[in-house]
Amino acid sequence: MHLARNYFWVQKILRERFCHHFCAAGKLFGMEQQYRHLLELLRRTTVHGESNSALVIGPRGSGKTALLNHVLKDLREMTQVRENLLEVHLNGLLQTNDKVALKEITRQLQLENVVGDKVFGSFAENLAFLLEALRKGNRTSSCPILFVLDEFDLFVHHKNQSLLYNLFDISQSAQTPVTVIGLTCRQDILELLEKRVKSRFSHRQIYLMNSFDFKQYIKIFKNQLSLPAEFPDEPFAQKWNNNVQHLSEDKAVQDVLQKLFHHSKDLRSLHLLLMLAVSAVTVHHPLLTAADLQEASRQHSTDSKANIVHGLSVLEICLIIAMKHLNEVYDGEPFNFQMVYNEFQKFIQRKAHSMYNFEKPVVMKAFEHLLQLELVQPLERPSARAQREFLLLKLLLDSSQIMEALQLYPNCPTDVKQWAASSLSWL
Amino acid sequence: MNTRQQSKLIYSWYGKPLGSDRKLRTSHYKGILITSESSKTETCIQLGDFILVEGVNADQPYVAQLVDLYEDGAQHKHAVVQWFCRLEEIPQNQRKMLKRDISAQEVFFDQVLGYDTDIAAETIIKSIMVIPLHLGEELPVITLNKEQTFYVKQSWDGKCFKVLSPDTFSKLKEANKTRGVITNSSKASIPSDIFTPVKKKTESVVRSATKPKKIDMEIESKHSSSKSSLSKERHSQRMANNDIKTPTARKKLELNSPTRSKGRLLGYEVLGLLDDDCDATAPLEQSATKRKVKFTNDILGSPPKIPCSDDKSKSTTQSAEHHQSDIMRLSPYTKVNDFSDEDKNLQEKDDVPSLGGYQSSQSPVVTPRSRRRCVQKTSALIAEQISMLDQEDFLSDSDSSYSLSSEEKEDDDDDDVPCTPEKKTKSNRILSTPKSSRKSAVHTPAKTLRKTPLKGTPRTPRNATPEIPRRIQATQEPASVLEEARLRLHVSAIPESLPCREEEFQDIYNFVESKLIDGTGGCMYISGVPGTGKTATVHEVIRCLQQAAENDELPPFQFVEINGMKLTDPHQAYVQILEVLKIRGHSFFSLIFLSLSLQLDLLWTQKQNVMYNLFDWPTQRHSKLIILAIANTMDLPERIMMNRVASRLGLTRMSFQPYTYKQLQQIVSSRLKGVKAFEEDAVQLVSRKVAALSGDARRCLDICRRATEICEFARQKRAPEMVRMAHVTEAIDEMFSSPYVNAIRNASLHEQIFLKAILAEFRRAGVEEATVQQIYHHHVALCRMEGLQSPTVSETMAICSRLGACRLLLVEASSKYLHMRVRLNLSQDDVMYALREE
């Protein structure tokens, strides 16, 4: 009973940690400098009323939002800052044009033309109103405003970039102090800005690069898996943490992590792996083992298309092999059903011992199933006039994938296997 | 009779309609009965009573005086009120001006004209007492009924407190008296009583009207021969009655002056704006002498409606019509009326100055629906103003008086809160964004707002003012040398002078000055890459010119700034111009500073009619419009403008060259004068770097600012120091270094191998494009060479899409899976360089 509660807590704590990567509760890794830079920037905005603009650039999962959330959390705890900063959060995926963005800004700032929770009026009025409001403020008396533009790259595609122009223009003129922070994963973001917008942008770029090495990665792994000190059952937490320590020194675990590290350095994939592993922990399987991690890693890295091949019938496998041969013969040129059928017929007539010669409509049916599974893809949209047999198609599987899948395919007839290995073996 | 049930209160009209208009479907009443179902009590509230009105804050209901009651076509009950404001409603910083303690029971006679005075009758809570007191008087100690008694000593007009004018005072007193009668009397006796206050009021109106009439007569006689006695009378009333009136009502009054035609009116307006016709100026000056008289009358308000409507059947219909203006938009005959309506609206705009800048409740400039027509109309109006074709003496009495009143008012409060658009008689107005009137001015929101209270939601009677909340804690002043330097280096810091642009400054100054002195119009086209000080120079020129104009060295002028980037639609440019032109004074010159930052996209329309009009006006005879157009591209006129537009733009061109390193150095050091924060060499390095790249002064300042931060970070260990070369170099590297190389170096191993595989495939195929399948084969081969486990296709696809999201690669839509084509977004050499270093 006691144990069961412990496991409930373990699952709860760890899962929350793995799922909400951007919440401010977790820790930041390898971005102390960026943290200091951003914190200092925002602190100056709030305390001195200095306008600024900055971009936080980093690949997906590198912790841009987490960094910002951390900074904001710490900022709000400062005594000089509390209640002294207005925040406006915009997301390029939600505010798809300037009109919507403007209304959202007005709403979040709770300006006086907000009725209830709605903003009425035309685009022109809203813009004029907002600009007027911002223009009236000055450095010393108005409350500083922080604009956070998530998915900044999408704002760049708005008409004339007028929202960005205006925000940056305010940050460069003696108006209400504003700080514009853009979050984006595109490295070429500056090239997308128009020249007059670019000129107004302060060119502060904070790069997040996942620039840690494997040793730090192991440390992160340990850190992410350890239970916090405030865990209710202390002996249990002790035991758990010791186990994690052991795991991190285990060769097998290190191999798993090394492989993941080589593939992608972002912490989200690590979280995903750990999530899979932690799910295996129950009362009967009390501690995480290397095998759990290996299994999780296997699941994590399986090939999705090859997985589909495992579930196909022998006829469908034969068709895929035929397509593979066609690809080899014609060097990746598109093919149609008739060609595949002919190739299949050749195999049936000369080589097959165990295969039943299916009718053409049956083969067609199997072929269409493959089409639906998107293992083959038509080059153009099927039109009503064109005959289905002659629709040009491409195979979406690589030959290596097919061979691998065949190795794992249960009860695959030997002659099919041989045929797959070489299209010429029947000679 | 319509009975509307609201939770427990039933509101019903008291008595029969005083007057109704079948066409407009409004009927006016003299009182409203509030019946509470639960307690079975019935309260009667009559015109002139003081009431509490539901507001945003439940325990701070608004205080108001009931001015009118009517029912509109949709059978909604409306009330028109005169607001009183509580101390809490006055902005904190302005309360100081009172310089005395205010008890919770004191309210201020509200003359802030922006507030909507038309409320839903259902928001009335109950009647109360408001007793006027003289300024020195102590509040009488009345213990009973504390909740229900308020005192008023001063009036508040959004800027300053004033002592109640004797007129207002007596009127308020009167209203109280009558109220007393009503409350004491039994219900049956009410009808007979009601008329007393009204009659009295009317009398007082007539009495007070006689005084200013004379003055008006003078003015009127100066101007026009075609005035109906009606308009005279109405006008005099307007002049005389000052307290109870509301902006809405006033607006409406003007709406239905049928005798005047729009164009003429404007023609008159034009005179004041652009023409040096002395006819127009004379009355203005005259008015100035009469200021005193009018002030005693407290001209801020406008005539009460009730006296009008009781007084004259004619004016009743008029006042009834007022309400129509709102309804009209909904009714089927909108079409017919729309145009004239627009006219009227524009006309109002001309009258707006009289509202002294809080024109908030004024109505539509542009409604989306009728935008086209409106745009045409607006542009036509501006054109008319500028070319002054219409010099006829159809001067409307009311208009002249309005501008008079506006002027004196503005003269009076010369230096007040910046939030209200003010205009000094001689000084010029800079308006880069339309003022408050615009946003509240447009009908659409007003209409929606009007609907809300009927649905039972509490509505704010105040119209919105654009304002950002004030900060709670004071800003810290720069503590160290570096902070001081950073403050000065911020682009927003306005330097005392603009170094390195003296020549351009002089050229522009001379150009505008000569045009101003000659009294002709002209265009100048200014081009230059961003950050070369175009806008700053032009602003500086304008500042100097305005100073000169103030010192009477130059004829006064008005200044309009239009920034294409701050407009949502090219046609909005007209609105901005009109916005400024309507605030008029002795100024005869209009200087439009047109920041055509974006005419390519924004002032550029299919027919280029906006640009055409703007550039056409200066070429018209008598016009005094000077346009300074700013853009980035030097050859814009040739490239995108139609010939007819380009030819009107003329040949006065100026191009701002990018700053040289010496100039940049000078700019930085001039800003840092007196602050020893930078090494000389460090400044030079920055200037040279920036000059070599873009010559953008903003960039230069930004780098310097960043360098101070870096210096500060480094400093923390040691004693304070100056920004040295090392810091500057770091800042420059941070800003100019290509992110790609760093991104590749920090990518994961397989991502790097993938990039290598791409290079290998490109070399093999000789084409800078490859499919994922091809790259995958190379990838697997490379992995074998390195002794790594080769990734699955899914993993490779993930790698590819990650690199694609960073835009290291350009990838197709992922639906093609293995056949997705991939290109590099940077040169192969860069990739090789980044990968080789490992």
mmCIF file of N, CA, C and O in Angstrom, chain A residues 64-98:
data_model
loop_
_atom_site.group_PDB
_atom_site.id
_atom_site.type_symbol
_atom_site.label_atom_id
_atom_site.label_comp_id
_atom_site.label_asym_id
_atom_site.label_seq_id
_atom_site.Cartn_x
_atom_site.Cartn_y
_atom_site.Cartn_z
ATOM 1 N N LYS A 64 14.051 27.414 -25.730
ATOM 2 C CA LYS A 64 13.826 28.862 -25.877
ATOM 3 C C LYS A 64 12.722 29.321 -24.925
ATOM 4 O O LYS A 64 12.906 30.259 -24.154
ATOM 5 N N THR A 65 11.605 28.619 -25.005
ATOM 6 C CA THR A 65 10.476 29.011 -24.158
ATOM 7 C C THR A 65 10.808 28.782 -22.696
ATOM 8 O O THR A 65 10.460 29.597 -21.835
ATOM 9 N N ALA A 66 11.512 27.684 -22.433
ATOM 10 C CA ALA A 66 11.890 27.405 -21.044
ATOM 11 C C ALA A 66 12.768 28.523 -20.507
ATOM 12 O O ALA A 66 12.578 28.979 -19.383
ATOM 13 N N LEU A 67 13.692 28.966 -21.333
ATOM 14 C CA LEU A 67 14.577 30.052 -20.911
ATOM 15 C C LEU A 67 13.773 31.297 -20.578
ATOM 16 O O LEU A 67 13.935 31.902 -19.515
ATOM 17 N N LEU A 68 12.885 31.623 -21.482
ATOM 18 C CA LEU A 68 12.094 32.841 -21.280
ATOM 19 C C LEU A 68 11.227 32.719 -20.028
ATOM 20 O O LEU A 68 11.135 33.654 -19.229
ATOM 21 N N ASN A 69 10.625 31.550 -19.861
ATOM 22 C CA ASN A 69 9.768 31.375 -18.688
ATOM 23 C C ASN A 69 10.557 31.484 -17.399
ATOM 24 O O ASN A 69 10.083 32.056 -16.416
ATOM 25 N N HIS A 70 11.759 30.913 -17.419
ATOM 26 C CA HIS A 70 12.617 31.020 -16.242
ATOM 27 C C HIS A 70 12.933 32.476 -15.936
ATOM 28 O O HIS A 70 12.842 32.902 -14.789
ATOM 29 N N VAL A 71 13.322 33.170 -16.983
ATOM 30 C CA VAL A 71 13.706 34.568 -16.794
ATOM 31 C C VAL A 71 12.522 35.355 -16.259
ATOM 32 O O VAL A 71 12.660 36.125 -15.306
ATOM 33 N N LEU A 72 11.359 35.123 -16.821
ATOM 34 C CA LEU A 72 10.180 35.879 -16.378
ATOM 35 C C LEU A 72 9.836 35.545 -14.934
ATOM 36 O O LEU A 72 9.465 36.426 -14.160
ATOM 37 N N LYS A 73 9.994 34.271 -14.612
ATOM 38 C CA LYS A 73 9.667 33.872 -13.234
ATOM 39 C C LYS A 73 10.599 34.575 -12.258
ATOM 40 O O LYS A 73 10.158 35.121 -11.237
ATOM 41 N N ASP A 74 11.880 34.540 -12.585
ATOM 42 C CA ASP A 74 12.838 35.171 -11.681
ATOM 43 C C ASP A 74 12.673 36.676 -11.658
ATOM 44 O O ASP A 74 12.895 37.323 -10.638
ATOM 45 N N LEU A 75 12.285 37.199 -12.797
ATOM 46 C CA LEU A 75 12.092 38.649 -12.886
ATOM 47 C C LEU A 75 10.944 39.088 -11.982
ATOM 48 O O LEU A 75 11.030 40.091 -11.280
ATOM 49 N N ARG A 76 9.892 38.299 -12.022
ATOM 50 C CA ARG A 76 8.713 38.691 -11.237
ATOM 51 C C ARG A 76 9.001 38.634 -9.748
ATOM 52 O O ARG A 76 8.340 39.267 -8.949
ATOM 53 N N GLU A 77 9.998 37.841 -9.388
ATOM 54 C CA GLU A 77 10.308 37.734 -7.962
ATOM 55 C C GLU A 77 11.136 38.909 -7.455
ATOM 56 O O GLU A 77 11.263 39.108 -6.263
ATOM 57 N N MET A 78 11.718 39.649 -8.374
ATOM 58 C CA MET A 78 12.512 40.805 -7.947
ATOM 59 C C MET A 78 11.601 41.870 -7.368
ATOM 60 O O MET A 78 10.517 42.116 -7.878
ATOM 61 N N THR A 79 12.107 42.548 -6.330
ATOM 62 C CA THR A 79 11.226 43.524 -5.673
ATOM 63 C C THR A 79 11.015 44.762 -6.536
ATOM 64 O O THR A 79 9.938 45.331 -6.540
ATOM 65 N N GLN A 80 12.032 45.139 -7.306
ATOM 66 C CA GLN A 80 11.855 46.385 -8.069
ATOM 67 C C GLN A 80 10.944 46.159 -9.264
ATOM 68 O O GLN A 80 10.583 47.079 -9.958
ATOM 69 N N VAL A 81 10.689 44.901 -9.542
ATOM 70 C CA VAL A 81 10.001 44.606 -10.784
ATOM 71 C C VAL A 81 8.530 44.315 -10.570
ATOM 72 O O VAL A 81 7.693 44.662 -11.375
ATOM 73 N N ARG A 82 8.247 43.740 -9.457
ATOM 74 C CA ARG A 82 6.907 43.204 -9.247
ATOM 75 C C ARG A 82 5.815 44.179 -9.686
ATOM 76 O O ARG A 82 5.852 45.361 -9.377
ATOM 77 N N GLU A 83 4.892 43.701 -10.429
ATOM 78 C CA GLU A 83 3.731 44.491 -10.880
ATOM 79 C C GLU A 83 4.128 45.662 -11.777
ATOM 80 O O GLU A 83 3.342 46.537 -12.056
ATOM 81 N N ASN A 84 5.375 45.673 -12.160
ATOM 82 C CA ASN A 84 5.831 46.847 -12.892
ATOM 83 C C ASN A 84 6.022 46.549 -14.362
ATOM 84 O O ASN A 84 6.600 47.339 -15.088
ATOM 85 N N LEU A 85 5.564 45.418 -14.770
ATOM 86 C CA LEU A 85 5.802 45.016 -16.153
ATOM 87 C C LEU A 85 4.521 44.448 -16.731
ATOM 88 O O LEU A 85 3.890 43.588 -16.129
ATOM 89 N N LEU A 86 4.138 44.962 -17.878
ATOM 90 C CA LEU A 86 2.986 44.398 -18.579
ATOM 91 C C LEU A 86 3.520 43.408 -19.593
ATOM 92 O O LEU A 86 4.500 43.681 -20.275
ATOM 93 N N GLU A 87 2.884 42.269 -19.668
ATOM 94 C CA GLU A 87 3.362 41.276 -20.620
ATOM 95 C C GLU A 87 2.315 41.048 -21.694
ATOM 96 O O GLU A 87 1.126 40.954 -21.416
ATOM 97 N N VAL A 88 2.775 40.942 -22.909
ATOM 98 C CA VAL A 88 1.896 40.592 -24.009
ATOM 99 C C VAL A 88 2.508 39.390 -24.698
ATOM 100 O O VAL A 88 3.652 39.437 -25.139
ATOM 101 N N HIS A 89 1.775 38.310 -24.727
ATOM 102 C CA HIS A 89 2.281 37.104 -25.369
ATOM 103 C C HIS A 89 1.528 36.863 -26.661
ATOM 104 O O HIS A 89 0.305 36.760 -26.650
ATOM 105 N N LEU A 90 2.264 36.778 -27.725
ATOM 106 C CA LEU A 90 1.645 36.481 -29.012
ATOM 107 C C LEU A 90 2.296 35.239 -29.571
ATOM 108 O O LEU A 90 3.453 34.962 -29.303
ATOM 109 N N ASN A 91 1.533 34.512 -30.353
ATOM 110 C CA ASN A 91 2.076 33.330 -30.991
ATOM 111 C C ASN A 91 1.746 33.387 -32.473
ATOM 112 O O ASN A 91 0.597 33.589 -32.847
ATOM 113 N N GLY A 92 2.749 33.215 -33.274
ATOM 114 C CA GLY A 92 2.568 33.304 -34.714
ATOM 115 C C GLY A 92 1.563 32.315 -35.261
ATOM 116 O O GLY A 92 0.970 32.536 -36.311
ATOM 117 N N LEU A 93 1.353 31.230 -34.540
ATOM 118 C CA LEU A 93 0.390 30.251 -35.021
ATOM 119 C C LEU A 93 -1.031 30.664 -34.686
ATOM 120 O O LEU A 93 -1.974 30.226 -35.327
ATOM 121 N N LEU A 94 -1.177 31.502 -33.670
ATOM 122 C CA LEU A 94 -2.525 31.939 -33.284
ATOM 123 C C LEU A 94 -2.877 33.273 -33.926
ATOM 124 O O LEU A 94 -3.956 33.445 -34.472
ATOM 125 N N GLN A 95 -1.944 34.209 -33.858
ATOM 126 C CA GLN A 95 -2.212 35.520 -34.442
ATOM 127 C C GLN A 95 -1.705 35.498 -35.874
ATOM 128 O O GLN A 95 -0.563 35.839 -36.149
ATOM 129 N N THR A 96 -2.570 35.081 -36.764
ATOM 130 C CA THR A 96 -2.097 34.808 -38.111
ATOM 131 C C THR A 96 -2.030 36.050 -38.978
ATOM 132 O O THR A 96 -1.468 35.994 -40.060
ATOM 133 N N ASN A 97 -2.621 37.141 -38.543
ATOM 134 C CA ASN A 97 -2.385 38.380 -39.281
ATOM 135 C C ASN A 97 -2.360 39.546 -38.310
ATOM 136 O O ASN A 97 -2.677 39.409 -37.133
ATOM 137 N N ASP A 98 -1.974 40.683 -38.837
ATOM 138 C CA ASP A 98 -1.756 41.832 -37.968
ATOM 139 C C ASP A 98 -3.034 42.279 -37.277
ATOM 140 O O ASP A 98 -3.020 42.775 -36.166
#
